[in-house]
Amino acid sequence: MKYYNEKCKYFLCIIFFVLFSNAMYSQSLLNKQYLSNDIEHLLNSKPDQALKIAQHLLSKTNITNNEKAKINFLISKTYKVKGDYSSALNFLYEEKNYDSYLSQEEKINIEIEKIKLLRELSLHDQAKMTLQSLEENFSSISNEVLKSYFKSAITLEKAKFLLNEGQIDKGISLLNNQITESKNIFKKYQDLQLCYSIALAQLYLEKKDFNQAQNLFKEVITATDKQTETPIFVKIDALLGLANVFFLKQEHFKAATIYKEALIVSQSLNNVFLEEKIIGQQNVNYLALNDTSNYQLTNITSIENQLKAEILEQEAINTAYNLVAEKYNDHFLEQKEYYYRILYIALSIFLAIILVCVFYWWKVNQTKIHLNEIIKYIEITRSNFIGQVYEKKQDAKKNIILKETEELILNKLKRFENSKRFNNKDISLSVLAGQFDTNTKYLSEIINSHYNMNFNTYINKLRINYIVEKLKTDPNFMNYKISYLADNCGFSSHSSFATIFKSITGISPVKFIELLNKENENNLVP
């Protein structure tokens, strides 16, 4: 009997130990789940606190690889919110160590975040490579809901590339078509729907369809005010977009209010990139308001943030190059080892030689391009595109215009050049001939014979000459967007201005401003 009692006690102890262990394990899982949810809730409002929780979870000895992969992704998103793109990229590319523990949806979200970060750093080629690699796996998705989400997310990224490339109508059409198709998926992924609205609004803003853009930005702001867990970047993007609408509509007081609100919302993040972007646009608005006191107050902060942002951006770009190169290099090595194991050493040497040759060719070509740009820049800053062609062209045809009439029209042309009326978008040969009390044939012939160019080229050169002088003499113009410069000198679109600027000067407006900035900075150095 005594033996029997002892045996019962032994079994009861074992049962108690097993039940206690299971309870502790369940509690541990529950705690980790709560902490993961805390990170999601806090990363948009209190990223530093979210980061501490995430690092605490990673330090746990009983953490699984599956949990570690998910936490790495949350840490990456937190670093992105803070503007630490270098750390964000490092944690995103950690997924290669946990690939087998990730679900398809998690893998898609990680790749989408990579694309966003690479595009944010203007590494468009690398971002497109990642997008292309992601699209190649589309057919492997069996879940229809996930497939719809994947297509919607990919389409959004494509539209953003089209926005960067100036293909506005194509981007609008792409998004509108996908919105119709994605109505059901938006019910599950509401943040994705808000991102669609912002991207569409930005496209309409670029198209100068202010009413459409304004309505969409307001809808997003209203939606984010009602939701407690909307990513803060969504609201800030909507506020910035709305402020830009008001700025372009010349409703500068409204714009100032919205810029201020966007800055307040962003300050909890300590994101240098975000603050630099908001304050920079805010300063341009202060200039438009002639509010010199506020401009001077914020300009110092803007300059400091710009310097910090440049350092962080360069660090992030270097990190991105290393990580992207490492990823594609790993993939390449795996394939090469599988298919060409015997020729591994020979192919490695051959590829190394090719890479060195390509790099050398690229370096020489880049140097040549840079030298040509500098030469063009020097020519632009020292020349006048109109004033240098006043010597009359010899023509074998009989001149039927009276000398007095010819001189009168030339004098009027000179006054016209000084009046800046050529910046009027409605100017044409017939309009100008009417203003000169002459006919289009006379005016066209005189411009051809004395300026050695047709009327359209004459107007375009006047406009480009005007904007070049403005950039050289008025520091405010250096802060304006290319679209604003285009509009200021009479061009109907950003793309036509950029094309004509390059055809006349030999370099793009962006490159000219960059070189002009460098020259100004060098002049400031004692």
XYZ file of C-alpha atoms in Angstrom:
526
model
C 0.000 0.000 0.000
C 2.838 2.342 0.866
C 4.524 1.591 -2.455
C 1.298 2.348 -4.283
C 0.954 5.771 -2.564
C 4.516 6.714 -3.440
C 3.950 5.798 -7.092
C 0.769 7.936 -7.230
C 2.633 10.902 -5.818
C 5.344 10.473 -8.436
C 2.852 10.437 -11.334
C 0.954 13.423 -9.880
C 4.215 15.419 -9.762
C 4.938 14.610 -13.401
C 1.419 15.625 -14.464
C 1.647 18.866 -12.465
C 5.051 19.684 -14.011
C 3.770 19.110 -17.567
C 0.658 21.229 -16.970
C 2.724 24.005 -15.351
C 5.250 23.978 -18.238
C 2.468 24.177 -20.824
C 0.829 27.036 -18.935
C 4.118 28.940 -18.727
C 4.789 28.346 -22.408
C 1.304 29.520 -23.360
C 1.725 32.596 -21.175
C 5.089 33.291 -22.823
C 3.544 33.075 -26.282
C 0.704 35.324 -25.167
C 3.122 37.907 -23.765
C 5.145 37.901 -26.980
C 1.976 38.345 -29.002
C 0.943 41.297 -26.857
C 4.377 42.858 -27.179
C 4.339 42.405 -30.974
C 0.968 44.137 -31.098
C 2.388 46.932 -28.943
C 5.152 47.470 -31.498
C 2.588 47.760 -34.307
C 0.536 50.277 -32.302
C 3.523 52.378 -31.212
C 5.793 52.447 -34.257
C 3.797 55.259 -35.914
C 3.408 57.435 -32.831
C 6.264 56.500 -30.477
C 8.894 54.751 -32.622
C 11.627 54.897 -29.930
C 9.394 53.050 -27.468
C 8.412 50.522 -30.148
C 12.082 49.922 -30.872
C 12.854 49.211 -27.206
C 10.071 46.629 -27.035
C 11.276 44.967 -30.248
C 14.885 44.798 -29.045
C 13.650 43.358 -25.747
C 11.809 40.606 -27.644
C 14.882 39.799 -29.750
C 16.965 39.397 -26.590
C 14.696 36.558 -25.382
C 16.409 33.173 -25.452
C 13.209 31.265 -26.254
C 12.309 33.291 -29.339
C 11.654 31.232 -32.480
C 12.964 31.988 -35.949
C 9.426 32.669 -37.118
C 8.950 35.278 -34.378
C 12.387 36.735 -35.034
C 11.557 37.216 -38.734
C 8.329 39.071 -37.880
C 10.035 41.271 -35.274
C 12.834 42.137 -37.724
C 10.198 43.383 -40.152
C 8.547 45.508 -37.430
C 11.959 46.919 -36.444
C 12.617 47.803 -40.070
C 9.289 49.665 -40.307
C 10.099 51.473 -37.055
C 13.493 52.610 -38.333
C 11.832 53.818 -41.533
C 9.386 55.920 -39.501
C 12.381 57.416 -37.642
C 14.139 58.216 -40.928
C 17.009 55.769 -40.272
C 16.856 54.208 -43.733
C 20.211 52.481 -43.394
C 19.094 50.452 -40.348
C 15.692 49.852 -41.933
C 17.342 48.320 -44.989
C 19.646 46.160 -42.897
C 16.715 44.610 -41.039
C 14.673 44.209 -44.237
C 17.448 42.291 -45.943
C 17.811 40.071 -42.864
C 14.803 38.156 -44.248
C 17.134 36.024 -46.351
C 18.168 34.259 -43.104
C 14.524 33.465 -42.248
C 13.041 32.918 -45.697
C 11.631 29.470 -44.869
C 9.814 30.856 -41.798
C 7.932 33.617 -43.611
C 4.469 33.387 -45.142
C 3.885 34.527 -48.732
C 2.121 37.689 -47.532
C 5.047 38.536 -45.231
C 7.519 38.021 -48.071
C 5.468 40.294 -50.353
C 5.275 43.033 -47.705
C 9.027 42.866 -47.135
C 9.751 43.248 -50.868
C 7.260 46.128 -51.138
C 9.014 47.915 -48.255
C 12.353 47.428 -50.032
C 10.936 49.029 -53.184
C 9.594 51.992 -51.196
C 12.911 52.610 -49.450
C 15.000 52.271 -52.620
C 12.702 54.697 -54.448
C 12.837 57.097 -51.474
C 16.641 57.111 -51.912
C 16.222 57.731 -55.689
C 17.693 54.311 -56.482
C 15.038 53.766 -59.133
C 16.917 51.104 -61.096
C 17.439 48.973 -57.993
C 13.796 49.494 -56.967
C 12.588 48.391 -60.417
C 14.821 45.327 -60.274
C 13.220 44.377 -56.951
C 9.764 45.006 -58.408
C 10.521 42.859 -61.441
C 11.859 40.059 -59.225
C 8.704 40.233 -57.114
C 6.419 40.091 -60.172
C 8.140 36.936 -61.401
C 6.734 35.091 -58.362
C 3.122 36.163 -59.034
C 2.134 32.870 -60.628
C 3.284 30.914 -57.566
C 0.566 32.475 -55.373
C -2.383 30.140 -54.979
C -4.515 32.120 -52.505
C -6.874 34.356 -54.525
C -7.224 37.017 -51.803
C -3.455 37.253 -51.463
C -3.141 37.329 -55.233
C -5.513 40.310 -55.416
C -3.610 42.085 -52.632
C -0.320 41.397 -54.404
C -1.599 42.832 -57.688
C -3.004 45.919 -55.967
C 0.237 46.586 -54.080
C 2.361 46.117 -57.202
C 0.115 48.413 -59.273
C 0.459 51.141 -56.648
C 4.257 50.968 -56.875
C 4.124 51.071 -60.681
C 1.956 54.196 -60.537
C 4.514 55.869 -58.266
C 7.258 55.109 -60.786
C 5.094 56.665 -63.518
C 4.659 59.766 -61.324
C 8.444 60.073 -60.959
C 8.857 59.676 -64.720
C 6.211 62.299 -65.544
C 3.822 59.822 -67.203
C 0.862 61.343 -65.393
C -2.104 60.265 -67.556
C -0.805 56.710 -67.730
C -0.463 56.610 -63.943
C -3.986 57.950 -63.370
C -5.463 55.421 -65.779
C -3.530 52.562 -64.173
C -4.718 53.436 -60.652
C -8.346 54.086 -61.598
C -8.588 50.735 -63.386
C -7.074 48.905 -60.424
C -9.297 50.730 -57.886
C -12.361 49.303 -59.641
C -10.855 45.823 -59.484
C -9.649 46.118 -55.861
C -12.849 47.221 -54.082
C -13.117 43.968 -52.140
C -9.454 43.873 -51.193
C -9.643 47.450 -49.870
C -12.178 46.299 -47.266
C -9.496 44.113 -45.712
C -6.513 46.405 -46.373
C -7.839 49.910 -45.613
C -4.352 51.451 -45.428
C -3.744 50.315 -49.003
C -6.896 52.139 -50.115
C -5.650 55.349 -48.450
C -2.273 54.969 -50.181
C -4.098 54.623 -53.503
C -6.004 57.852 -52.830
C -2.788 59.716 -52.007
C -0.965 58.426 -55.097
C -3.934 59.357 -57.295
C -4.129 62.796 -55.671
C -0.406 63.359 -56.284
C -0.870 62.466 -59.955
C -3.799 64.884 -60.264
C -1.724 67.561 -58.512
C 1.092 67.073 -61.014
C -1.506 67.377 -63.771
C -2.716 70.627 -62.116
C -6.200 69.211 -61.634
C -6.420 70.943 -58.256
C -10.057 70.129 -57.474
C -9.574 66.368 -57.868
C -6.324 66.439 -55.891
C -7.797 68.581 -53.105
C -10.866 66.353 -52.682
C -8.772 63.181 -52.506
C -6.293 64.625 -49.980
C -9.174 65.839 -47.786
C -10.847 62.409 -47.926
C -7.639 60.770 -46.698
C -7.208 63.293 -43.856
C -10.821 62.748 -42.759
C -10.314 58.976 -42.858
C -7.079 59.113 -40.834
C -8.736 61.300 -38.198
C -11.383 58.609 -37.691
C -8.891 55.719 -37.521
C -6.559 55.229 -34.561
C -4.006 52.927 -36.189
C -3.465 54.537 -39.573
C 0.262 54.865 -40.445
C 1.300 58.414 -39.595
C 3.073 58.808 -42.952
C -0.290 58.490 -44.682
C -1.658 61.494 -42.814
C 1.514 63.537 -43.288
C 1.569 62.797 -47.040
C -2.077 63.865 -47.267
C -1.429 67.089 -45.310
C 1.612 67.930 -47.449
C -0.325 67.216 -50.613
C -3.215 69.447 -49.539
C -0.798 72.235 -48.563
C 0.857 71.975 -51.990
C -2.545 72.254 -53.656
C -3.225 75.480 -51.759
C 0.285 76.741 -52.584
C -0.154 76.186 -56.309
C -3.619 77.776 -56.128
C -1.842 80.758 -54.497
C -3.916 80.348 -51.334
C -0.763 80.777 -49.289
C -2.368 81.450 -45.893
C -4.274 78.156 -46.083
C -1.085 76.422 -47.196
C 0.815 77.872 -44.215
C -1.750 76.442 -41.777
C -1.571 72.956 -43.297
C 2.253 72.959 -43.476
C 2.313 73.857 -39.765
C -0.069 71.016 -38.942
C 2.034 68.537 -40.948
C 5.154 69.671 -39.079
C 3.460 69.228 -35.690
C 2.284 65.713 -36.603
C 5.787 64.738 -37.800
C 7.753 66.082 -34.821
C 7.053 63.062 -32.610
C 8.987 60.899 -35.096
C 12.280 62.879 -35.118
C 12.530 62.041 -38.825
C 15.114 64.407 -40.352
C 14.084 63.621 -43.951
C 10.452 64.336 -43.213
C 11.090 67.557 -41.307
C 13.500 68.811 -43.980
C 10.883 68.160 -46.657
C 8.073 69.912 -44.758
C 10.151 72.903 -43.612
C 11.623 73.336 -47.102
C 8.164 73.607 -48.657
C 7.008 75.763 -45.751
C 9.874 78.208 -46.402
C 8.939 78.557 -50.064
C 5.398 79.373 -48.936
C 6.722 81.996 -46.487
C 8.606 83.607 -49.373
C 5.415 83.684 -51.405
C 3.723 85.424 -48.441
C 6.672 87.816 -48.039
C 6.780 86.580 -44.436
C 10.481 87.207 -43.906
C 10.372 86.857 -40.117
C 8.995 83.300 -40.191
C 11.244 82.450 -43.136
C 14.347 83.505 -41.217
C 13.218 81.576 -38.126
C 12.760 78.308 -40.011
C 15.502 78.675 -42.605
C 18.305 77.905 -40.124
C 16.516 74.716 -39.051
C 15.972 73.847 -42.707
C 19.674 74.188 -43.517
C 20.670 72.100 -40.481
C 18.160 69.383 -41.380
C 19.329 69.416 -44.983
C 22.929 68.776 -43.931
C 21.858 65.955 -41.596
C 19.612 64.475 -44.282
C 22.426 64.486 -46.846
C 24.710 62.561 -44.484
C 22.002 60.040 -43.584
C 20.973 59.670 -47.225
C 24.531 58.955 -48.375
C 24.937 56.382 -45.617
C 21.636 54.746 -46.594
C 22.565 54.729 -50.299
C 25.862 52.997 -49.522
C 24.020 50.459 -47.380
C 21.451 49.894 -50.133
C 24.107 49.331 -52.787
C 25.920 46.844 -50.565
C 22.748 44.956 -49.633
C 21.326 44.843 -53.167
C 24.674 43.766 -54.570
C 25.004 41.151 -51.870
C 21.517 39.762 -52.518
C 21.927 39.465 -56.266
C 25.450 38.203 -55.879
C 24.257 35.426 -53.542
C 21.559 34.439 -56.013
C 24.030 34.486 -58.865
C 26.516 32.338 -56.962
C 23.851 29.755 -56.133
C 22.805 29.460 -59.764
C 26.348 29.353 -60.968
C 27.285 26.653 -58.463
C 24.271 24.586 -59.500
C 24.803 24.820 -63.257
C 28.536 25.463 -63.662
C 30.233 23.836 -60.659
C 33.210 22.544 -62.697
C 33.886 25.915 -64.370
C 33.444 27.954 -61.179
C 36.958 29.395 -60.935
C 37.286 30.141 -64.665
C 33.930 31.887 -64.843
C 34.654 33.894 -61.699
C 37.873 35.234 -63.194
C 36.152 35.947 -66.508
C 33.288 37.766 -64.828
C 35.705 39.744 -62.684
C 37.546 40.927 -65.806
C 34.279 41.867 -67.492
C 33.145 43.780 -64.411
C 36.442 45.663 -64.226
C 36.223 46.545 -67.931
C 32.629 47.655 -67.617
C 33.451 49.671 -64.539
C 36.442 51.297 -66.303
C 34.317 52.079 -69.358
C 31.566 53.440 -67.133
C 34.074 55.567 -65.197
C 35.569 57.029 -68.386
C 32.123 57.622 -69.837
C 30.900 59.293 -66.630
C 33.978 61.529 -66.573
C 33.350 62.504 -70.182
C 29.685 63.236 -69.470
C 30.611 65.286 -66.423
C 33.189 67.316 -68.352
C 30.652 67.973 -71.127
C 28.122 69.119 -68.525
C 30.640 71.517 -66.990
C 31.510 72.912 -70.441
C 27.825 73.376 -71.245
C 27.265 75.011 -67.855
C 30.097 77.501 -68.477
C 28.644 78.286 -71.913
C 25.174 78.849 -70.421
C 26.376 81.192 -67.679
C 28.416 83.280 -70.146
C 26.092 83.510 -73.126
C 22.845 85.123 -74.177
C 20.860 82.901 -76.505
C 19.241 85.836 -78.322
C 21.666 88.744 -78.135
C 24.406 86.946 -80.047
C 22.474 86.544 -83.346
C 21.692 90.095 -84.351
C 23.830 90.136 -87.469
C 21.536 89.918 -90.517
C 21.694 86.648 -92.431
C 22.503 86.941 -96.121
C 19.689 85.645 -98.275
C 19.673 85.125 -102.029
C 15.951 85.845 -102.121
C 14.780 89.313 -102.931
C 13.926 91.330 -99.829
C 10.469 92.854 -100.315
C 10.261 94.505 -96.867
C 10.988 98.225 -96.742
C 14.065 99.108 -94.691
C 12.043 101.494 -92.490
C 9.467 98.777 -91.792
C 12.216 96.280 -91.059
C 13.937 98.611 -88.563
C 10.608 99.429 -86.917
C 9.831 95.726 -86.398
C 13.360 95.064 -85.089
C 12.967 97.869 -82.543
C 9.635 96.437 -81.465
C 11.244 93.010 -81.117
C 13.928 94.525 -78.897
C 11.286 96.113 -76.664
C 9.373 92.843 -76.650
C 12.471 91.011 -75.386
C 12.873 93.519 -72.561
C 9.190 93.384 -71.595
C 9.100 89.694 -70.610
C 5.835 89.274 -72.511
C 7.350 86.170 -74.112
C 6.555 84.327 -70.845
C 2.851 84.559 -71.670
C 1.593 81.064 -72.562
C -0.768 82.486 -75.202
C 1.951 84.216 -77.222
C 2.074 83.151 -80.872
C 3.295 84.493 -84.200
C -0.126 85.848 -85.098
C -0.638 87.428 -81.660
C 2.753 89.135 -81.744
C 2.239 90.299 -85.343
C -1.064 91.862 -84.271
C 0.665 93.651 -81.395
C 3.318 94.955 -83.810
C 0.683 96.163 -86.371
C 2.277 94.000 -89.062
C 1.584 90.668 -90.723
C 2.894 87.251 -89.778
C 4.885 86.874 -93.006
C 6.943 90.036 -92.379
C 7.513 89.182 -88.719
C 8.513 85.585 -89.461
C 10.906 86.645 -92.258
C 12.629 89.262 -90.074
C 13.111 86.794 -87.198
C 14.503 84.222 -89.653
C 16.863 86.626 -91.364
C 18.120 88.515 -88.300
C 18.065 85.808 -85.650
C 18.724 82.759 -87.820
C 15.837 80.839 -86.233
C 12.099 80.369 -86.539
C 9.521 82.039 -84.279
C 9.052 79.080 -81.886
C 12.793 78.710 -81.349
C 13.050 82.471 -80.814
C 10.367 82.413 -78.069
C 11.833 79.289 -76.446
C 15.316 80.819 -76.317
C 13.942 84.007 -74.769
C 12.195 81.957 -72.094
C 15.216 79.762 -71.349
C 17.474 82.824 -71.297
C 15.062 84.470 -68.846
C 14.911 81.494 -66.464
C 18.704 81.010 -66.573
C 19.179 84.662 -65.581
C 16.593 84.281 -62.811
C 18.395 81.225 -61.422
C 21.715 83.065 -61.544
C 20.491 86.288 -59.929
C 17.559 85.368 -57.680
C 18.421 82.799 -54.925
C 14.716 82.113 -54.309
C 14.423 80.443 -57.708
C 16.910 77.769 -56.611
C 14.304 76.441 -54.142
C 11.443 76.148 -56.634
C 10.366 72.922 -58.274
C 11.069 72.389 -61.973
C 7.313 72.466 -62.629
C 7.132 75.946 -61.072
C 10.083 77.199 -63.160
C 8.402 75.832 -66.290
C 5.150 77.593 -65.492
C 6.954 80.812 -64.554
C 8.543 81.193 -67.978
C 5.511 80.200 -70.032
C 5.843 76.465 -70.683
C 2.712 74.381 -70.450
C 4.346 71.355 -68.812
C 7.344 70.192 -66.802
C 8.381 67.741 -69.530
C 8.301 70.233 -72.427
C 10.329 72.727 -70.381
C 12.945 70.098 -69.505
C 13.174 68.908 -73.131
C 13.538 72.406 -74.598
C 15.942 73.524 -71.853
C 18.249 70.596 -72.658
C 17.946 71.062 -76.445
C 18.991 74.725 -76.131
C 21.596 74.519 -73.361
C 22.867 70.977 -73.755
C 22.110 69.950 -70.151
C 18.972 69.347 -68.116
C 17.561 72.057 -65.810
C 18.169 69.809 -62.789
C 21.845 69.441 -63.705
C 22.189 73.183 -64.335
C 20.741 74.002 -60.903
C 23.023 71.403 -59.298
C 26.135 72.951 -60.922
C 24.949 76.468 -60.084
C 24.477 75.402 -56.450
C 28.007 73.996 -56.352
C 29.411 77.217 -57.810
C 27.517 79.297 -55.237
C 28.751 77.078 -52.403
C 32.330 77.380 -53.632
C 31.969 81.162 -53.789
C 30.805 81.179 -50.146
C 33.904 79.276 -48.982
C 36.486 81.840 -47.736
